[in-house]
Amino acid sequence: MRELAGDAGVPVAFVDTADLDAQSFGGNHQGVVATIDSTPNPTPRDLLQPQPGRAQPPLILAADQVEDVGNLGSLVRTLEACGGAGVIVPQRRSASLTGGLARASAGASLRSTVVNVTNLARALKTLRSDDVRVIGLDADAETPFDAVPYDAPCCIVVGNEARGMRPSVREACDAIVSVPLRSGIGSLNVAAAGAIVLHHIARHRTG
């Protein structure tokens, strides 16, 4: 590995385990941690730009204070697999800021566009002004997720694991839908519910 890094012009430093633990946010680093240069933070409107190999209307995910990095990582990986344009997350109480997202998403977050915003509700309203349909996901909503169209550019909004979407974020949505359940289970994990809806959209668009 050291030789490969040298061939690629990547500098290598040897540090103790405590430093590796800190740099990997306590994750299972297996003795190696890589750092990459930061890139300019994109904006929600950047997600609407045409992307190579993606002919379908933009599919965006907004995660309102999803705090578990495993949940957010799973959502980002699913979004990438479904041809999504990127994910929008707030700068407060988001797992994207705690580290480990690349690992939790199995690298998908490094291929996806992650937009950090100070005010998620305002970002959603900006998308709506650009003709993006914003659809919130809530277990208690009466409208099933497959009863609304997804042909136009759309943004799927999921909420916090315990509290769901904040009121301001909910009010910024065009529609609120749910994943109907046919058993005694009250709700699905946010990553599972989001995956069902995202896959439905991708399948519907490609026929």
PDB file of N, CA and C in Angstrom, residues 85-170:
ATOM      1  N   ALA A  85     -29.441  12.761  -7.795  1.00  0.00           N
ATOM      2  CA  ALA A  85     -28.547  13.892  -8.057  1.00  0.00           C
ATOM      3  C   ALA A  85     -27.708  14.253  -6.841  1.00  0.00           C
ATOM      4  N   GLY A  86     -28.222  14.029  -5.636  1.00  0.00           N
ATOM      5  CA  GLY A  86     -27.474  14.371  -4.431  1.00  0.00           C
ATOM      6  C   GLY A  86     -28.380  14.508  -3.232  1.00  0.00           C
ATOM      7  N   VAL A  87     -27.783  14.761  -2.081  1.00  0.00           N
ATOM      8  CA  VAL A  87     -28.521  14.845  -0.824  1.00  0.00           C
ATOM      9  C   VAL A  87     -28.274  16.202  -0.176  1.00  0.00           C
ATOM     10  N   ILE A  88     -29.323  16.745   0.452  1.00  0.00           N
ATOM     11  CA  ILE A  88     -29.236  18.015   1.177  1.00  0.00           C
ATOM     12  C   ILE A  88     -29.406  17.730   2.662  1.00  0.00           C
ATOM     13  N   VAL A  89     -28.499  18.258   3.474  1.00  0.00           N
ATOM     14  CA  VAL A  89     -28.573  18.048   4.916  1.00  0.00           C
ATOM     15  C   VAL A  89     -28.354  19.376   5.636  1.00  0.00           C
ATOM     16  N   PRO A  90     -28.984  19.562   6.786  1.00  0.00           N
ATOM     17  CA  PRO A  90     -28.756  20.788   7.562  1.00  0.00           C
ATOM     18  C   PRO A  90     -27.410  20.733   8.266  1.00  0.00           C
ATOM     19  N   GLN A  91     -26.868  21.885   8.584  1.00  0.00           N
ATOM     20  CA  GLN A  91     -25.556  21.949   9.221  1.00  0.00           C
ATOM     21  C   GLN A  91     -25.599  21.603  10.701  1.00  0.00           C
ATOM     22  N   ARG A  92     -26.793  21.526  11.278  1.00  0.00           N
ATOM     23  CA  ARG A  92     -26.916  21.163  12.694  1.00  0.00           C
ATOM     24  C   ARG A  92     -27.588  19.805  12.839  1.00  0.00           C
ATOM     25  N   ARG A  93     -27.035  18.979  13.723  1.00  0.00           N
ATOM     26  CA  ARG A  93     -27.614  17.679  14.068  1.00  0.00           C
ATOM     27  C   ARG A  93     -27.772  16.773  12.842  1.00  0.00           C
ATOM     28  N   SER A  94     -26.733  16.713  12.056  1.00  0.00           N
ATOM     29  CA  SER A  94     -26.746  15.829  10.898  1.00  0.00           C
ATOM     30  C   SER A  94     -25.569  14.876  10.961  1.00  0.00           C
ATOM     31  N   ALA A  95     -25.814  13.610  10.649  1.00  0.00           N
ATOM     32  CA  ALA A  95     -24.751  12.617  10.692  1.00  0.00           C
ATOM     33  C   ALA A  95     -23.657  12.894   9.677  1.00  0.00           C
ATOM     34  N   SER A  96     -23.942  13.723   8.677  1.00  0.00           N
ATOM     35  CA  SER A  96     -22.931  14.009   7.662  1.00  0.00           C
ATOM     36  C   SER A  96     -21.752  14.778   8.239  1.00  0.00           C
ATOM     37  N   LEU A  97     -21.944  15.393   9.399  1.00  0.00           N
ATOM     38  CA  LEU A  97     -20.894  16.202  10.002  1.00  0.00           C
ATOM     39  C   LEU A  97     -20.128  15.462  11.092  1.00  0.00           C
ATOM     40  N   THR A  98     -20.518  14.228  11.398  1.00  0.00           N
ATOM     41  CA  THR A  98     -19.891  13.500  12.494  1.00  0.00           C
ATOM     42  C   THR A  98     -18.789  12.573  12.027  1.00  0.00           C
ATOM     43  N   GLY A  99     -18.556  12.482  10.733  1.00  0.00           N
ATOM     44  CA  GLY A  99     -17.533  11.583  10.218  1.00  0.00           C
ATOM     45  C   GLY A  99     -18.077  10.186  10.003  1.00  0.00           C
ATOM     46  N   GLY A 100     -17.374   9.420   9.202  1.00  0.00           N
ATOM     47  CA  GLY A 100     -17.780   8.043   8.982  1.00  0.00           C
ATOM     48  C   GLY A 100     -18.833   7.860   7.916  1.00  0.00           C
ATOM     49  N   LEU A 101     -19.283   8.943   7.260  1.00  0.00           N
ATOM     50  CA  LEU A 101     -20.334   8.804   6.254  1.00  0.00           C
ATOM     51  C   LEU A 101     -19.847   8.009   5.045  1.00  0.00           C
ATOM     52  N   ALA A 102     -18.609   8.234   4.642  1.00  0.00           N
ATOM     53  CA  ALA A 102     -18.071   7.483   3.492  1.00  0.00           C
ATOM     54  C   ALA A 102     -18.062   5.995   3.790  1.00  0.00           C
ATOM     55  N   ARG A 103     -17.661   5.637   5.001  1.00  0.00           N
ATOM     56  CA  ARG A 103     -17.631   4.227   5.382  1.00  0.00           C
ATOM     57  C   ARG A 103     -19.047   3.656   5.485  1.00  0.00           C
ATOM     58  N   ALA A 104     -19.958   4.411   6.114  1.00  0.00           N
ATOM     59  CA  ALA A 104     -21.324   3.926   6.296  1.00  0.00           C
ATOM     60  C   ALA A 104     -22.060   3.775   4.977  1.00  0.00           C
ATOM     61  N   SER A 105     -21.695   4.579   3.989  1.00  0.00           N
ATOM     62  CA  SER A 105     -22.348   4.502   2.682  1.00  0.00           C
ATOM     63  C   SER A 105     -21.564   3.633   1.712  1.00  0.00           C
ATOM     64  N   ALA A 106     -20.531   2.937   2.232  1.00  0.00           N
ATOM     65  CA  ALA A 106     -19.664   2.090   1.402  1.00  0.00           C
ATOM     66  C   ALA A 106     -19.063   2.880   0.246  1.00  0.00           C
ATOM     67  N   GLY A 107     -18.697   4.131   0.529  1.00  0.00           N
ATOM     68  CA  GLY A 107     -18.050   4.971  -0.474  1.00  0.00           C
ATOM     69  C   GLY A 107     -18.984   5.779  -1.342  1.00  0.00           C
ATOM     70  N   ALA A 108     -20.299   5.552  -1.243  1.00  0.00           N
ATOM     71  CA  ALA A 108     -21.249   6.251  -2.115  1.00  0.00           C
ATOM     72  C   ALA A 108     -21.241   7.755  -1.883  1.00  0.00           C
ATOM     73  N   SER A 109     -20.978   8.179  -0.645  1.00  0.00           N
ATOM     74  CA  SER A 109     -20.985   9.620  -0.362  1.00  0.00           C
ATOM     75  C   SER A 109     -19.851  10.353  -1.070  1.00  0.00           C
ATOM     76  N   LEU A 110     -18.804   9.620  -1.457  1.00  0.00           N
ATOM     77  CA  LEU A 110     -17.696  10.233  -2.184  1.00  0.00           C
ATOM     78  C   LEU A 110     -18.032  10.419  -3.654  1.00  0.00           C
ATOM     79  N   ARG A 111     -19.035   9.684  -4.128  1.00  0.00           N
ATOM     80  CA  ARG A 111     -19.486   9.835  -5.517  1.00  0.00           C
ATOM     81  C   ARG A 111     -20.704  10.742  -5.617  1.00  0.00           C
ATOM     82  N   SER A 112     -21.421  10.897  -4.522  1.00  0.00           N
ATOM     83  CA  SER A 112     -22.634  11.704  -4.516  1.00  0.00           C
ATOM     84  C   SER A 112     -22.311  13.148  -4.128  1.00  0.00           C
ATOM     85  N   THR A 113     -23.211  14.052  -4.486  1.00  0.00           N
ATOM     86  CA  THR A 113     -23.082  15.451  -4.073  1.00  0.00           C
ATOM     87  C   THR A 113     -23.823  15.650  -2.763  1.00  0.00           C
ATOM     88  N   VAL A 114     -23.119  16.081  -1.726  1.00  0.00           N
ATOM     89  CA  VAL A 114     -23.724  16.337  -0.419  1.00  0.00           C
ATOM     90  C   VAL A 114     -23.727  17.843  -0.190  1.00  0.00           C
ATOM     91  N   VAL A 115     -24.913  18.415  -0.034  1.00  0.00           N
ATOM     92  CA  VAL A 115     -25.074  19.856   0.143  1.00  0.00           C
ATOM     93  C   VAL A 115     -25.419  20.146   1.596  1.00  0.00           C
ATOM     94  N   ASN A 116     -24.576  20.915   2.273  1.00  0.00           N
ATOM     95  CA  ASN A 116     -24.866  21.337   3.647  1.00  0.00           C
ATOM     96  C   ASN A 116     -25.496  22.725   3.621  1.00  0.00           C
ATOM     97  N   VAL A 117     -26.638  22.889   4.281  1.00  0.00           N
ATOM     98  CA  VAL A 117     -27.337  24.170   4.288  1.00  0.00           C
ATOM     99  C   VAL A 117     -27.604  24.601   5.723  1.00  0.00           C
ATOM    100  N   THR A 118     -27.682  25.898   5.931  1.00  0.00           N
ATOM    101  CA  THR A 118     -27.977  26.412   7.271  1.00  0.00           C
ATOM    102  C   THR A 118     -29.468  26.333   7.586  1.00  0.00           C
ATOM    103  N   ASN A 119     -30.313  26.411   6.558  1.00  0.00           N
ATOM    104  CA  ASN A 119     -31.758  26.398   6.758  1.00  0.00           C
ATOM    105  C   ASN A 119     -32.388  25.475   5.720  1.00  0.00           C
ATOM    106  N   LEU A 120     -32.758  24.272   6.144  1.00  0.00           N
ATOM    107  CA  LEU A 120     -33.274  23.280   5.203  1.00  0.00           C
ATOM    108  C   LEU A 120     -34.618  23.692   4.621  1.00  0.00           C
ATOM    109  N   ALA A 121     -35.481  24.262   5.447  1.00  0.00           N
ATOM    110  CA  ALA A 121     -36.799  24.687   4.950  1.00  0.00           C
ATOM    111  C   ALA A 121     -36.642  25.715   3.837  1.00  0.00           C
ATOM    112  N   ARG A 122     -35.734  26.650   4.011  1.00  0.00           N
ATOM    113  CA  ARG A 122     -35.502  27.661   2.984  1.00  0.00           C
ATOM    114  C   ARG A 122     -34.935  27.032   1.710  1.00  0.00           C
ATOM    115  N   ALA A 123     -34.058  26.045   1.877  1.00  0.00           N
ATOM    116  CA  ALA A 123     -33.499  25.350   0.708  1.00  0.00           C
ATOM    117  C   ALA A 123     -34.588  24.631  -0.071  1.00  0.00           C
ATOM    118  N   LEU A 124     -35.535  24.037   0.642  1.00  0.00           N
ATOM    119  CA  LEU A 124     -36.632  23.340  -0.033  1.00  0.00           C
ATOM    120  C   LEU A 124     -37.527  24.325  -0.781  1.00  0.00           C
ATOM    121  N   LYS A 125     -37.753  25.481  -0.201  1.00  0.00           N
ATOM    122  CA  LYS A 125     -38.555  26.500  -0.879  1.00  0.00           C
ATOM    123  C   LYS A 125     -37.848  26.999  -2.135  1.00  0.00           C
ATOM    124  N   THR A 126     -36.523  27.063  -2.072  1.00  0.00           N
ATOM    125  CA  THR A 126     -35.755  27.454  -3.257  1.00  0.00           C
ATOM    126  C   THR A 126     -35.949  26.429  -4.367  1.00  0.00           C
ATOM    127  N   LEU A 127     -35.909  25.163  -4.012  1.00  0.00           N
ATOM    128  CA  LEU A 127     -36.134  24.115  -5.003  1.00  0.00           C
ATOM    129  C   LEU A 127     -37.544  24.211  -5.592  1.00  0.00           C
ATOM    130  N   ARG A 128     -38.524  24.478  -4.743  1.00  0.00           N
ATOM    131  CA  ARG A 128     -39.895  24.604  -5.241  1.00  0.00           C
ATOM    132  C   ARG A 128     -40.024  25.764  -6.219  1.00  0.00           C
ATOM    133  N   SER A 129     -39.289  26.838  -5.976  1.00  0.00           N
ATOM    134  CA  SER A 129     -39.336  27.975  -6.900  1.00  0.00           C
ATOM    135  C   SER A 129     -38.715  27.624  -8.247  1.00  0.00           C
ATOM    136  N   ASP A 130     -37.926  26.554  -8.278  1.00  0.00           N
ATOM    137  CA  ASP A 130     -37.325  26.070  -9.519  1.00  0.00           C
ATOM    138  C   ASP A 130     -38.096  24.882 -10.085  1.00  0.00           C
ATOM    139  N   ASP A 131     -39.366  24.758  -9.693  1.00  0.00           N
ATOM    140  CA  ASP A 131     -40.269  23.726 -10.213  1.00  0.00           C
ATOM    141  C   ASP A 131     -39.886  22.310  -9.792  1.00  0.00           C
ATOM    142  N   VAL A 132     -39.262  22.185  -8.631  1.00  0.00           N
ATOM    143  CA  VAL A 132     -38.991  20.870  -8.062  1.00  0.00           C
ATOM    144  C   VAL A 132     -40.135  20.520  -7.110  1.00  0.00           C
ATOM    145  N   ARG A 133     -40.694  19.333  -7.256  1.00  0.00           N
ATOM    146  CA  ARG A 133     -41.774  18.896  -6.376  1.00  0.00           C
ATOM    147  C   ARG A 133     -41.151  18.305  -5.105  1.00  0.00           C
ATOM    148  N   VAL A 134     -41.493  18.877  -3.953  1.00  0.00           N
ATOM    149  CA  VAL A 134     -40.913  18.461  -2.672  1.00  0.00           C
ATOM    150  C   VAL A 134     -41.922  17.586  -1.929  1.00  0.00           C
ATOM    151  N   ILE A 135     -41.530  16.361  -1.647  1.00  0.00           N
ATOM    152  CA  ILE A 135     -42.441  15.372  -1.065  1.00  0.00           C
ATOM    153  C   ILE A 135     -41.849  14.839   0.233  1.00  0.00           C
ATOM    154  N   GLY A 136     -42.544  15.075   1.333  1.00  0.00           N
ATOM    155  CA  GLY A 136     -42.082  14.610   2.634  1.00  0.00           C
ATOM    156  C   GLY A 136     -42.587  13.217   2.947  1.00  0.00           C
ATOM    157  N   LEU A 137     -41.794  12.476   3.691  1.00  0.00           N
ATOM    158  CA  LEU A 137     -42.149  11.102   4.064  1.00  0.00           C
ATOM    159  C   LEU A 137     -42.443  11.048   5.561  1.00  0.00           C
ATOM    160  N   ASP A 138     -43.680  10.635   5.879  1.00  0.00           N
ATOM    161  CA  ASP A 138     -44.122  10.589   7.274  1.00  0.00           C
ATOM    162  C   ASP A 138     -44.991   9.351   7.462  1.00  0.00           C
ATOM    163  N   ALA A 139     -44.708   8.582   8.505  1.00  0.00           N
ATOM    164  CA  ALA A 139     -45.426   7.328   8.724  1.00  0.00           C
ATOM    165  C   ALA A 139     -46.918   7.535   8.954  1.00  0.00           C
ATOM    166  N   ASP A 140     -47.317   8.719   9.431  1.00  0.00           N
ATOM    167  CA  ASP A 140     -48.724   8.967   9.747  1.00  0.00           C
ATOM    168  C   ASP A 140     -49.501   9.626   8.608  1.00  0.00           C
ATOM    169  N   ALA A 141     -48.853   9.891   7.498  1.00  0.00           N
ATOM    170  CA  ALA A 141     -49.543  10.548   6.382  1.00  0.00           C
ATOM    171  C   ALA A 141     -50.604   9.623   5.785  1.00  0.00           C
ATOM    172  N   GLU A 142     -51.718  10.210   5.341  1.00  0.00           N
ATOM    173  CA  GLU A 142     -52.806   9.418   4.779  1.00  0.00           C
ATOM    174  C   GLU A 142     -52.552   9.034   3.325  1.00  0.00           C
ATOM    175  N   THR A 143     -51.778   9.822   2.605  1.00  0.00           N
ATOM    176  CA  THR A 143     -51.531   9.556   1.193  1.00  0.00           C
ATOM    177  C   THR A 143     -50.399   8.552   1.023  1.00  0.00           C
ATOM    178  N   PRO A 144     -50.627   7.410   0.355  1.00  0.00           N
ATOM    179  CA  PRO A 144     -49.534   6.469   0.119  1.00  0.00           C
ATOM    180  C   PRO A 144     -48.538   7.011  -0.886  1.00  0.00           C
ATOM    181  N   PHE A 145     -47.300   6.607  -0.741  1.00  0.00           N
ATOM    182  CA  PHE A 145     -46.231   7.186  -1.569  1.00  0.00           C
ATOM    183  C   PHE A 145     -46.413   6.918  -3.051  1.00  0.00           C
ATOM    184  N   ASP A 146     -47.081   5.816  -3.405  1.00  0.00           N
ATOM    185  CA  ASP A 146     -47.239   5.477  -4.818  1.00  0.00           C
ATOM    186  C   ASP A 146     -48.485   6.091  -5.443  1.00  0.00           C
ATOM    187  N   ALA A 147     -49.121   7.015  -4.718  1.00  0.00           N
ATOM    188  CA  ALA A 147     -50.313   7.676  -5.255  1.00  0.00           C
ATOM    189  C   ALA A 147     -50.003   9.048  -5.835  1.00  0.00           C
ATOM    190  N   VAL A 148     -48.748   9.452  -5.824  1.00  0.00           N
ATOM    191  CA  VAL A 148     -48.373  10.760  -6.364  1.00  0.00           C
ATOM    192  C   VAL A 148     -47.387  10.554  -7.517  1.00  0.00           C
ATOM    193  N   PRO A 149     -47.359  11.465  -8.490  1.00  0.00           N
ATOM    194  CA  PRO A 149     -46.447  11.322  -9.636  1.00  0.00           C
ATOM    195  C   PRO A 149     -45.030  11.776  -9.296  1.00  0.00           C
ATOM    196  N   TYR A 150     -44.074  11.179  -9.972  1.00  0.00           N
ATOM    197  CA  TYR A 150     -42.669  11.537  -9.776  1.00  0.00           C
ATOM    198  C   TYR A 150     -41.970  11.808 -11.106  1.00  0.00           C
ATOM    199  N   ASP A 151     -42.739  12.168 -12.121  1.00  0.00           N
ATOM    200  CA  ASP A 151     -42.146  12.383 -13.439  1.00  0.00           C
ATOM    201  C   ASP A 151     -41.299  13.650 -13.507  1.00  0.00           C
ATOM    202  N   ALA A 152     -41.667  14.650 -12.744  1.00  0.00           N
ATOM    203  CA  ALA A 152     -40.936  15.917 -12.748  1.00  0.00           C
ATOM    204  C   ALA A 152     -39.758  15.838 -11.779  1.00  0.00           C
ATOM    205  N   PRO A 153     -38.864  16.830 -11.807  1.00  0.00           N
ATOM    206  CA  PRO A 153     -37.808  16.877 -10.786  1.00  0.00           C
ATOM    207  C   PRO A 153     -38.421  16.851  -9.395  1.00  0.00           C
ATOM    208  N   CYS A 154     -37.875  16.042  -8.507  1.00  0.00           N
ATOM    209  CA  CYS A 154     -38.485  15.936  -7.182  1.00  0.00           C
ATOM    210  C   CYS A 154     -37.423  15.768  -6.104  1.00  0.00           C
ATOM    211  N   CYS A 155     -37.814  16.133  -4.893  1.00  0.00           N
ATOM    212  CA  CYS A 155     -36.964  16.014  -3.718  1.00  0.00           C
ATOM    213  C   CYS A 155     -37.740  15.255  -2.650  1.00  0.00           C
ATOM    214  N   ILE A 156     -37.206  14.137  -2.212  1.00  0.00           N
ATOM    215  CA  ILE A 156     -37.823  13.343  -1.161  1.00  0.00           C
ATOM    216  C   ILE A 156     -37.221  13.759   0.178  1.00  0.00           C
ATOM    217  N   VAL A 157     -38.061  14.074   1.140  1.00  0.00           N
ATOM    218  CA  VAL A 157     -37.605  14.556   2.444  1.00  0.00           C
ATOM    219  C   VAL A 157     -37.889  13.505   3.511  1.00  0.00           C
ATOM    220  N   VAL A 158     -36.863  13.120   4.246  1.00  0.00           N
ATOM    221  CA  VAL A 158     -37.038  12.215   5.382  1.00  0.00           C
ATOM    222  C   VAL A 158     -36.635  12.953   6.647  1.00  0.00           C
ATOM    223  N   GLY A 159     -37.212  12.535   7.763  1.00  0.00           N
ATOM    224  CA  GLY A 159     -36.986  13.242   9.014  1.00  0.00           C
ATOM    225  C   GLY A 159     -36.116  12.490  10.000  1.00  0.00           C
ATOM    226  N   ASN A 160     -35.936  13.094  11.137  1.00  0.00           N
ATOM    227  CA  ASN A 160     -35.145  12.529  12.223  1.00  0.00           C
ATOM    228  C   ASN A 160     -35.724  11.198  12.686  1.00  0.00           C
ATOM    229  N   GLU A 161     -34.838  10.303  13.160  1.00  0.00           N
ATOM    230  CA  GLU A 161     -35.252   8.964  13.553  1.00  0.00           C
ATOM    231  C   GLU A 161     -36.356   8.962  14.609  1.00  0.00           C
ATOM    232  N   ALA A 162     -36.317   9.900  15.546  1.00  0.00           N
ATOM    233  CA  ALA A 162     -37.300   9.916  16.637  1.00  0.00           C
ATOM    234  C   ALA A 162     -38.371  10.983  16.457  1.00  0.00           C
ATOM    235  N   ARG A 163     -37.983  12.148  15.929  1.00  0.00           N
ATOM    236  CA  ARG A 163     -38.900  13.283  15.877  1.00  0.00           C
ATOM    237  C   ARG A 163     -39.538  13.502  14.509  1.00  0.00           C
ATOM    238  N   GLY A 164     -39.031  12.864  13.495  1.00  0.00           N
ATOM    239  CA  GLY A 164     -39.550  13.088  12.154  1.00  0.00           C
ATOM    240  C   GLY A 164     -39.110  14.447  11.616  1.00  0.00           C
ATOM    241  N   MET A 165     -39.845  14.962  10.658  1.00  0.00           N
ATOM    242  CA  MET A 165     -39.533  16.274  10.088  1.00  0.00           C
ATOM    243  C   MET A 165     -39.920  17.391  11.051  1.00  0.00           C
ATOM    244  N   ARG A 166     -39.118  18.429  11.086  1.00  0.00           N
ATOM    245  CA  ARG A 166     -39.476  19.601  11.866  1.00  0.00           C
ATOM    246  C   ARG A 166     -40.648  20.319  11.203  1.00  0.00           C
ATOM    247  N   PRO A 167     -41.474  21.035  11.973  1.00  0.00           N
ATOM    248  CA  PRO A 167     -42.648  21.706  11.401  1.00  0.00           C
ATOM    249  C   PRO A 167     -42.322  22.607  10.212  1.00  0.00           C
ATOM    250  N   SER A 168     -41.237  23.375  10.303  1.00  0.00           N
ATOM    251  CA  SER A 168     -40.901  24.291   9.212  1.00  0.00           C
ATOM    252  C   SER A 168     -40.550  23.520   7.937  1.00  0.00           C
ATOM    253  N   VAL A 169     -39.895  22.382   8.091  1.00  0.00           N
ATOM    254  CA  VAL A 169     -39.547  21.553   6.937  1.00  0.00           C
ATOM    255  C   VAL A 169     -40.799  20.908   6.355  1.00  0.00           C
ATOM    256  N   ARG A 170     -41.662  20.456   7.211  1.00  0.00           N
ATOM    257  CA  ARG A 170     -42.919  19.847   6.767  1.00  0.00           C
ATOM    258  C   ARG A 170     -43.753  20.852   5.974  1.00  0.00           C
TER     259      ARG A 170
END
